Amino acid sequence: MNRRKFLTSSICGAASVAVASSGASLFTSCAEAKKPAPELRLSFQEGTAPGKNLNEKLDYMENMGIVGFEPGGWNLANRVDEIKNALAGRNIKVSAICAGFKGFILAEDPQVKAEFDSTMRDIIAAAGEIGSTGVIMVPAFNWQSPCKPHTLETREYLCEQMHELGEYALKHNTTVILEPLNRREAHYLRLVSDAAAICRDSKSAGVKCMGDFWHMQEDTSDYAAFLSAGKEYLQHVHIASRGNRIMPGEDGELDNYVGGFRALKEMDYPYYVSFECGCKGEREQTLKAAVELIRAQWEQA
């Protein structure tokens, strides 16, 4: 036997002995431990839960195991103490802030743009005080004019403006969250992947994006849309029925969120899935059914 054959036979023999003596433990030690699935963190906008006041709404949410609260941004600076006091001692935190600013970031009118800058920064500062994940914003709705044209120059301008806004948000321990809309509501920013690309090109850790299951009819795949943003940029999710923007489940078979949920699980999404929807049926009964549907589909994913 030459040296090469001797070494080969010796190594194979040693490996056989190791496998025989350790059994399956050799393979078990090499296998990757299965990660626990991320928690589904449901959130309600302020108008979702029934109740005569904020405390009644939060009581209702707490009884359902809802852990996020999404208030509107209008007048938020004057509500900081109210919201802090209402959430004290509860297992509910502020998720995102839903808009509420005046003007819009792509306005051609300098006064309208200045109004946006002022009111948006007020909301961002208040969002930081109450521990919000970020303030949702849309660059421009179809009805807002005069608006900068949909050109490369406009995109570069938006990235510059978002950088400034994102850096301001970081100083207040929060973020700004770009929301893509469907083409009936906005000509600019309709895909989650486009929003994520603007986050990247804004070069600020304070600029994030979100997906809305109802608006995501513009995307060809919920799964791909969320993964295109990934854990680095995706910071919020809105949910509604997929036909008429009412409670999840009220549009029947259309209301399938499993593909999107699978992507959220794969990326270990740590933020909230928040209700932004109307209601066709009796609210308490329909809301309970919607939460059950979402939780069941999360498990299925």
Short mmCIF file of C-alpha atoms in Angstrom, two decimals:
data_model
loop_
_atom_site.label_atom_id
_atom_site.label_comp_id
_atom_site.label_asym_id
_atom_site.label_seq_id
_atom_site.Cartn_x
_atom_site.Cartn_y
_atom_site.Cartn_z
CA MET A 1 0.00 0.00 0.00
CA ASN A 2 1.42 3.37 -0.98
CA ARG A 3 1.27 6.49 1.23
CA ARG A 4 -1.81 7.99 -0.51
CA LYS A 5 -3.87 4.78 -0.17
CA PHE A 6 -2.77 4.39 3.43
CA LEU A 7 -3.86 7.95 4.37
CA THR A 8 -7.19 7.60 2.54
CA SER A 9 -8.06 4.31 4.22
CA SER A 10 -7.03 5.67 7.62
CA ILE A 11 -9.24 8.78 7.30
CA CYS A 12 -12.25 6.78 6.11
CA GLY A 13 -11.77 4.31 8.94
CA ALA A 14 -11.58 7.04 11.53
CA ALA A 15 -14.73 8.69 10.18
CA SER A 16 -16.59 5.37 10.33
CA VAL A 17 -15.62 4.83 13.93
CA ALA A 18 -16.69 8.39 14.84
CA VAL A 19 -20.09 7.96 13.24
CA ALA A 20 -20.63 4.58 14.87
CA SER A 21 -19.68 5.84 18.32
CA SER A 22 -21.62 9.08 18.22
CA GLY A 23 -24.68 7.97 16.26
CA ALA A 24 -26.90 10.73 14.92
CA SER A 25 -25.26 13.31 17.17
CA LEU A 26 -22.60 13.96 14.52
CA PHE A 27 -25.25 15.04 12.03
CA THR A 28 -27.37 16.81 14.63
CA SER A 29 -24.46 19.01 15.69
CA CYS A 30 -23.98 20.15 12.09
CA ALA A 31 -27.66 20.88 11.45
CA GLU A 32 -28.80 24.48 11.83
CA ALA A 33 -31.12 24.97 14.78
CA LYS A 34 -34.63 26.00 13.67
CA LYS A 35 -35.30 29.64 14.48
CA PRO A 36 -38.52 30.51 16.28
CA ALA A 37 -41.03 32.29 14.06
CA PRO A 38 -41.33 36.06 14.66
CA GLU A 39 -44.32 37.25 16.63
CA LEU A 40 -47.32 38.71 14.81
CA ARG A 41 -47.69 42.19 16.28
CA LEU A 42 -51.12 43.54 15.37
CA SER A 43 -51.89 47.24 15.56
CA PHE A 44 -55.11 49.25 15.26
CA GLN A 45 -55.51 52.76 13.96
CA GLU A 46 -57.39 55.00 16.36
CA GLY A 47 -60.68 54.67 14.48
CA THR A 48 -60.58 50.86 14.27
CA ALA A 49 -61.58 49.75 17.77
CA PRO A 50 -65.01 50.61 19.21
CA GLY A 51 -65.11 52.90 22.22
CA LYS A 52 -66.27 56.36 23.27
CA ASN A 53 -62.77 57.58 24.14
CA LEU A 54 -59.14 56.55 23.84
CA ASN A 55 -59.07 54.55 27.08
CA GLU A 56 -62.13 52.52 26.09
CA LYS A 57 -60.56 51.79 22.71
CA LEU A 58 -57.30 50.68 24.35
CA ASP A 59 -59.19 48.47 26.83
CA TYR A 60 -60.87 46.76 23.89
CA MET A 61 -57.57 46.34 22.07
CA GLU A 62 -55.83 44.94 25.13
CA ASN A 63 -58.56 42.33 25.60
CA MET A 64 -57.98 41.20 22.00
CA GLY A 65 -54.20 40.99 22.40
CA ILE A 66 -53.55 43.95 20.09
CA VAL A 67 -50.12 45.38 20.94
CA GLY A 68 -49.83 48.42 18.64
CA PHE A 69 -51.68 51.73 18.43
CA GLU A 70 -51.47 53.90 15.29
CA PRO A 71 -52.73 57.45 15.90
CA GLY A 72 -53.10 60.12 13.25
CA GLY A 73 -50.48 62.83 13.07
CA TRP A 74 -52.82 65.81 13.06
CA ASN A 75 -52.49 67.77 16.34
CA LEU A 76 -50.13 65.07 17.66
CA ALA A 77 -47.86 67.54 19.47
CA ASN A 78 -50.80 68.53 21.67
CA ARG A 79 -51.70 64.90 22.41
CA VAL A 80 -48.34 63.64 23.65
CA ASP A 81 -49.31 63.63 27.35
CA GLU A 82 -52.76 62.19 26.62
CA ILE A 83 -51.31 59.26 24.68
CA LYS A 84 -48.51 58.63 27.18
CA ASN A 85 -50.96 58.57 30.10
CA ALA A 86 -53.41 56.32 28.26
CA LEU A 87 -50.69 53.77 27.41
CA ALA A 88 -49.04 53.76 30.86
CA GLY A 89 -49.04 50.26 32.33
CA ARG A 90 -50.48 48.66 29.19
CA ASN A 91 -48.98 46.07 26.87
CA ILE A 92 -49.59 48.42 23.93
CA LYS A 93 -47.06 50.73 22.29
CA VAL A 94 -47.36 53.34 19.58
CA SER A 95 -46.66 51.80 16.18
CA ALA A 96 -46.44 54.27 13.28
CA ILE A 97 -48.03 57.70 13.03
CA CYS A 98 -50.41 58.05 10.10
CA ALA A 99 -49.53 61.27 8.23
CA GLY A 100 -51.38 64.37 9.49
CA PHE A 101 -49.08 67.00 7.97
CA LYS A 102 -50.09 69.84 5.67
CA GLY A 103 -48.72 70.45 2.18
CA PHE A 104 -46.54 67.85 0.42
CA ILE A 105 -42.86 67.28 -0.20
CA LEU A 106 -43.00 67.48 -4.03
CA ALA A 107 -44.94 70.74 -4.13
CA GLU A 108 -43.77 73.30 -6.68
CA ASP A 109 -45.32 76.12 -4.66
CA PRO A 110 -42.67 77.19 -2.09
CA GLN A 111 -45.34 78.10 0.49
CA VAL A 112 -46.95 74.65 0.26
CA LYS A 113 -43.53 72.98 0.58
CA ALA A 114 -42.66 75.19 3.58
CA GLU A 115 -45.95 74.19 5.21
CA PHE A 116 -45.04 70.54 4.74
CA ASP A 117 -41.56 71.05 6.21
CA SER A 118 -42.89 72.78 9.31
CA THR A 119 -45.83 70.50 10.12
CA MET A 120 -43.96 67.28 9.27
CA ARG A 121 -41.14 68.16 11.63
CA ASP A 122 -43.59 68.93 14.41
CA ILE A 123 -45.15 65.49 13.98
CA ILE A 124 -41.74 63.78 13.86
CA ALA A 125 -40.69 65.42 17.13
CA ALA A 126 -43.95 64.35 18.82
CA ALA A 127 -43.62 60.82 17.38
CA GLY A 128 -40.22 60.52 19.02
CA GLU A 129 -41.64 61.60 22.37
CA ILE A 130 -44.24 58.84 22.40
CA GLY A 131 -41.87 56.13 21.11
CA SER A 132 -43.34 55.70 17.64
CA THR A 133 -41.56 53.60 15.00
CA GLY A 134 -42.00 56.38 12.43
CA VAL A 135 -44.24 58.86 10.62
CA ILE A 136 -45.95 57.66 7.42
CA MET A 137 -45.80 59.99 4.44
CA VAL A 138 -46.75 60.01 0.76
CA PRO A 139 -44.65 62.17 -1.61
CA ALA A 140 -47.73 63.40 -3.49
CA PHE A 141 -51.34 62.39 -4.11
CA ASN A 142 -52.89 62.69 -7.57
CA TRP A 143 -55.05 65.60 -6.46
CA GLN A 144 -52.13 67.65 -5.11
CA SER A 145 -50.88 70.28 -7.54
CA PRO A 146 -48.82 71.94 -8.82
CA CYS A 147 -46.50 69.00 -8.35
CA LYS A 148 -42.99 68.36 -9.59
CA PRO A 149 -42.99 66.14 -12.71
CA HIS A 150 -42.19 62.45 -12.62
CA THR A 151 -38.58 62.73 -13.81
CA LEU A 152 -35.13 61.60 -12.76
CA GLU A 153 -34.44 65.11 -11.46
CA THR A 154 -37.52 64.90 -9.25
CA ARG A 155 -36.37 61.56 -7.87
CA GLU A 156 -32.96 63.00 -7.05
CA TYR A 157 -34.63 65.95 -5.36
CA LEU A 158 -36.85 63.62 -3.35
CA CYS A 159 -33.84 61.58 -2.19
CA GLU A 160 -32.08 64.76 -1.05
CA GLN A 161 -35.16 65.96 0.81
CA MET A 162 -35.72 62.54 2.40
CA HIS A 163 -32.12 62.47 3.59
CA GLU A 164 -32.65 65.74 5.48
CA LEU A 165 -35.95 64.52 6.90
CA GLY A 166 -34.49 61.14 7.87
CA GLU A 167 -31.57 62.72 9.69
CA TYR A 168 -33.97 64.99 11.56
CA ALA A 169 -36.06 61.94 12.52
CA LEU A 170 -33.00 60.11 13.86
CA LYS A 171 -32.30 63.03 16.19
CA HIS A 172 -35.75 62.42 17.65
CA ASN A 173 -35.28 58.62 17.86
CA THR A 174 -37.79 57.81 15.15
CA THR A 175 -38.02 57.55 11.35
CA VAL A 176 -40.01 58.68 8.32
CA ILE A 177 -41.84 55.91 6.44
CA LEU A 178 -42.59 56.17 2.71
CA GLU A 179 -45.91 54.62 1.67
CA PRO A 180 -46.46 53.48 -1.94
CA LEU A 181 -50.06 53.88 -3.16
CA ASN A 182 -52.03 52.46 -6.06
CA ARG A 183 -52.28 54.43 -9.30
CA ARG A 184 -55.79 55.70 -8.50
CA GLU A 185 -54.35 57.68 -5.59
CA ALA A 186 -50.79 58.54 -6.61
CA HIS A 187 -48.79 58.77 -9.83
CA TYR A 188 -45.52 58.79 -7.93
CA LEU A 189 -44.25 55.85 -5.86
CA ARG A 190 -46.54 52.87 -6.44
CA LEU A 191 -44.30 49.86 -5.74
CA VAL A 192 -42.74 48.73 -2.47
CA SER A 193 -39.49 48.06 -4.34
CA ASP A 194 -39.43 51.66 -5.62
CA ALA A 195 -39.93 52.97 -2.08
CA ALA A 196 -37.10 50.74 -0.84
CA ALA A 197 -34.80 52.03 -3.58
CA ILE A 198 -35.49 55.61 -2.51
CA CYS A 199 -34.73 54.62 1.09
CA ARG A 200 -31.39 53.25 -0.10
CA ASP A 201 -30.57 56.27 -2.24
CA SER A 202 -31.56 58.75 0.46
CA LYS A 203 -28.54 57.53 2.43
CA SER A 204 -30.14 57.99 5.83
CA ALA A 205 -30.98 55.27 8.36
CA GLY A 206 -33.99 57.42 9.27
CA VAL A 207 -35.73 56.80 5.93
CA LYS A 208 -37.84 53.62 5.80
CA CYS A 209 -40.81 52.32 3.81
CA MET A 210 -43.93 50.23 4.24
CA GLY A 211 -46.35 48.04 2.33
CA ASP A 212 -50.14 48.18 2.37
CA PHE A 213 -51.89 44.98 1.31
CA TRP A 214 -54.70 46.97 -0.30
CA HIS A 215 -52.40 49.30 -2.26
CA MET A 216 -50.11 46.39 -3.18
CA GLN A 217 -52.37 45.45 -6.07
CA GLU A 218 -49.68 47.36 -8.00
CA ASP A 219 -47.13 44.67 -7.06
CA THR A 220 -47.24 41.33 -8.84
CA SER A 221 -46.38 39.39 -5.67
CA ASP A 222 -46.87 40.23 -1.99
CA TYR A 223 -44.00 37.91 -1.16
CA ALA A 224 -41.58 39.55 -3.58
CA ALA A 225 -42.72 43.07 -2.66
CA PHE A 226 -41.89 42.66 1.01
CA LEU A 227 -38.62 40.86 0.32
CA SER A 228 -37.60 43.64 -2.07
CA ALA A 229 -37.59 46.02 0.90
CA GLY A 230 -36.24 43.48 3.35
CA LYS A 231 -35.62 43.93 7.03
CA GLU A 232 -33.36 46.93 6.39
CA TYR A 233 -36.09 49.15 4.97
CA LEU A 234 -39.54 47.65 5.70
CA GLN A 235 -40.81 49.26 8.90
CA HIS A 236 -44.61 49.08 8.80
CA VAL A 237 -47.46 47.17 7.15
CA HIS A 238 -51.11 48.16 6.63
CA ILE A 239 -53.83 45.58 6.14
CA ALA A 240 -57.40 45.74 4.81
CA SER A 241 -59.68 43.62 2.67
CA ARG A 242 -58.32 43.33 -0.85
CA GLY A 243 -61.35 44.39 -2.86
CA ASN A 244 -63.15 47.17 -1.05
CA ARG A 245 -60.71 48.17 1.72
CA ILE A 246 -62.99 47.01 4.51
CA MET A 247 -62.23 44.52 7.28
CA PRO A 248 -59.95 41.61 6.33
CA GLY A 249 -62.26 38.71 5.48
CA GLU A 250 -65.17 40.84 4.30
CA ASP A 251 -64.08 40.35 0.67
CA GLY A 252 -64.05 36.57 1.01
CA GLU A 253 -61.46 34.58 -0.93
CA LEU A 254 -59.75 37.75 -2.14
CA ASP A 255 -58.45 38.29 1.38
CA ASN A 256 -55.42 36.06 1.29
CA TYR A 257 -52.29 37.43 2.95
CA VAL A 258 -50.30 34.20 3.30
CA GLY A 259 -47.66 35.03 0.68
CA GLY A 260 -46.90 38.38 2.26
CA PHE A 261 -46.86 36.88 5.74
CA ARG A 262 -44.41 34.21 4.60
CA ALA A 263 -42.01 36.93 3.47
CA LEU A 264 -42.39 38.78 6.79
CA LYS A 265 -41.60 35.58 8.67
CA GLU A 266 -38.57 34.81 6.52
CA MET A 267 -37.09 38.26 7.12
CA ASP A 268 -37.87 38.13 10.88
CA TYR A 269 -39.99 41.26 10.53
CA PRO A 270 -40.06 42.87 14.01
CA TYR A 271 -42.62 45.64 13.53
CA TYR A 272 -46.40 45.96 13.23
CA VAL A 273 -49.21 44.87 10.93
CA SER A 274 -51.77 47.63 11.39
CA PHE A 275 -55.44 47.82 10.44
CA GLU A 276 -56.25 50.64 8.03
CA CYS A 277 -59.71 49.85 6.76
CA GLY A 278 -63.42 50.52 6.90
CA CYS A 279 -66.10 48.11 8.07
CA LYS A 280 -69.20 46.87 6.26
CA GLY A 281 -70.69 44.61 8.92
CA GLU A 282 -71.28 44.97 12.65
CA ARG A 283 -67.95 46.29 13.91
CA GLU A 284 -67.25 44.19 17.00
CA GLN A 285 -68.24 40.92 15.35
CA THR A 286 -66.45 41.68 12.08
CA LEU A 287 -63.31 42.92 13.84
CA LYS A 288 -63.05 39.77 15.93
CA ALA A 289 -63.41 37.61 12.80
CA ALA A 290 -60.77 39.70 10.98
CA VAL A 291 -58.22 39.26 13.78
CA GLU A 292 -58.88 35.51 13.88
CA LEU A 293 -58.42 35.29 10.09
CA ILE A 294 -55.12 37.17 10.16
CA ARG A 295 -53.75 35.08 13.02
CA ALA A 296 -54.76 31.85 11.26
CA GLN A 297 -53.10 32.92 8.01
CA TRP A 298 -49.97 33.98 9.90
CA GLU A 299 -49.76 30.46 11.33
CA GLN A 300 -50.39 28.99 7.87
CA ALA A 301 -47.52 31.04 6.44
#
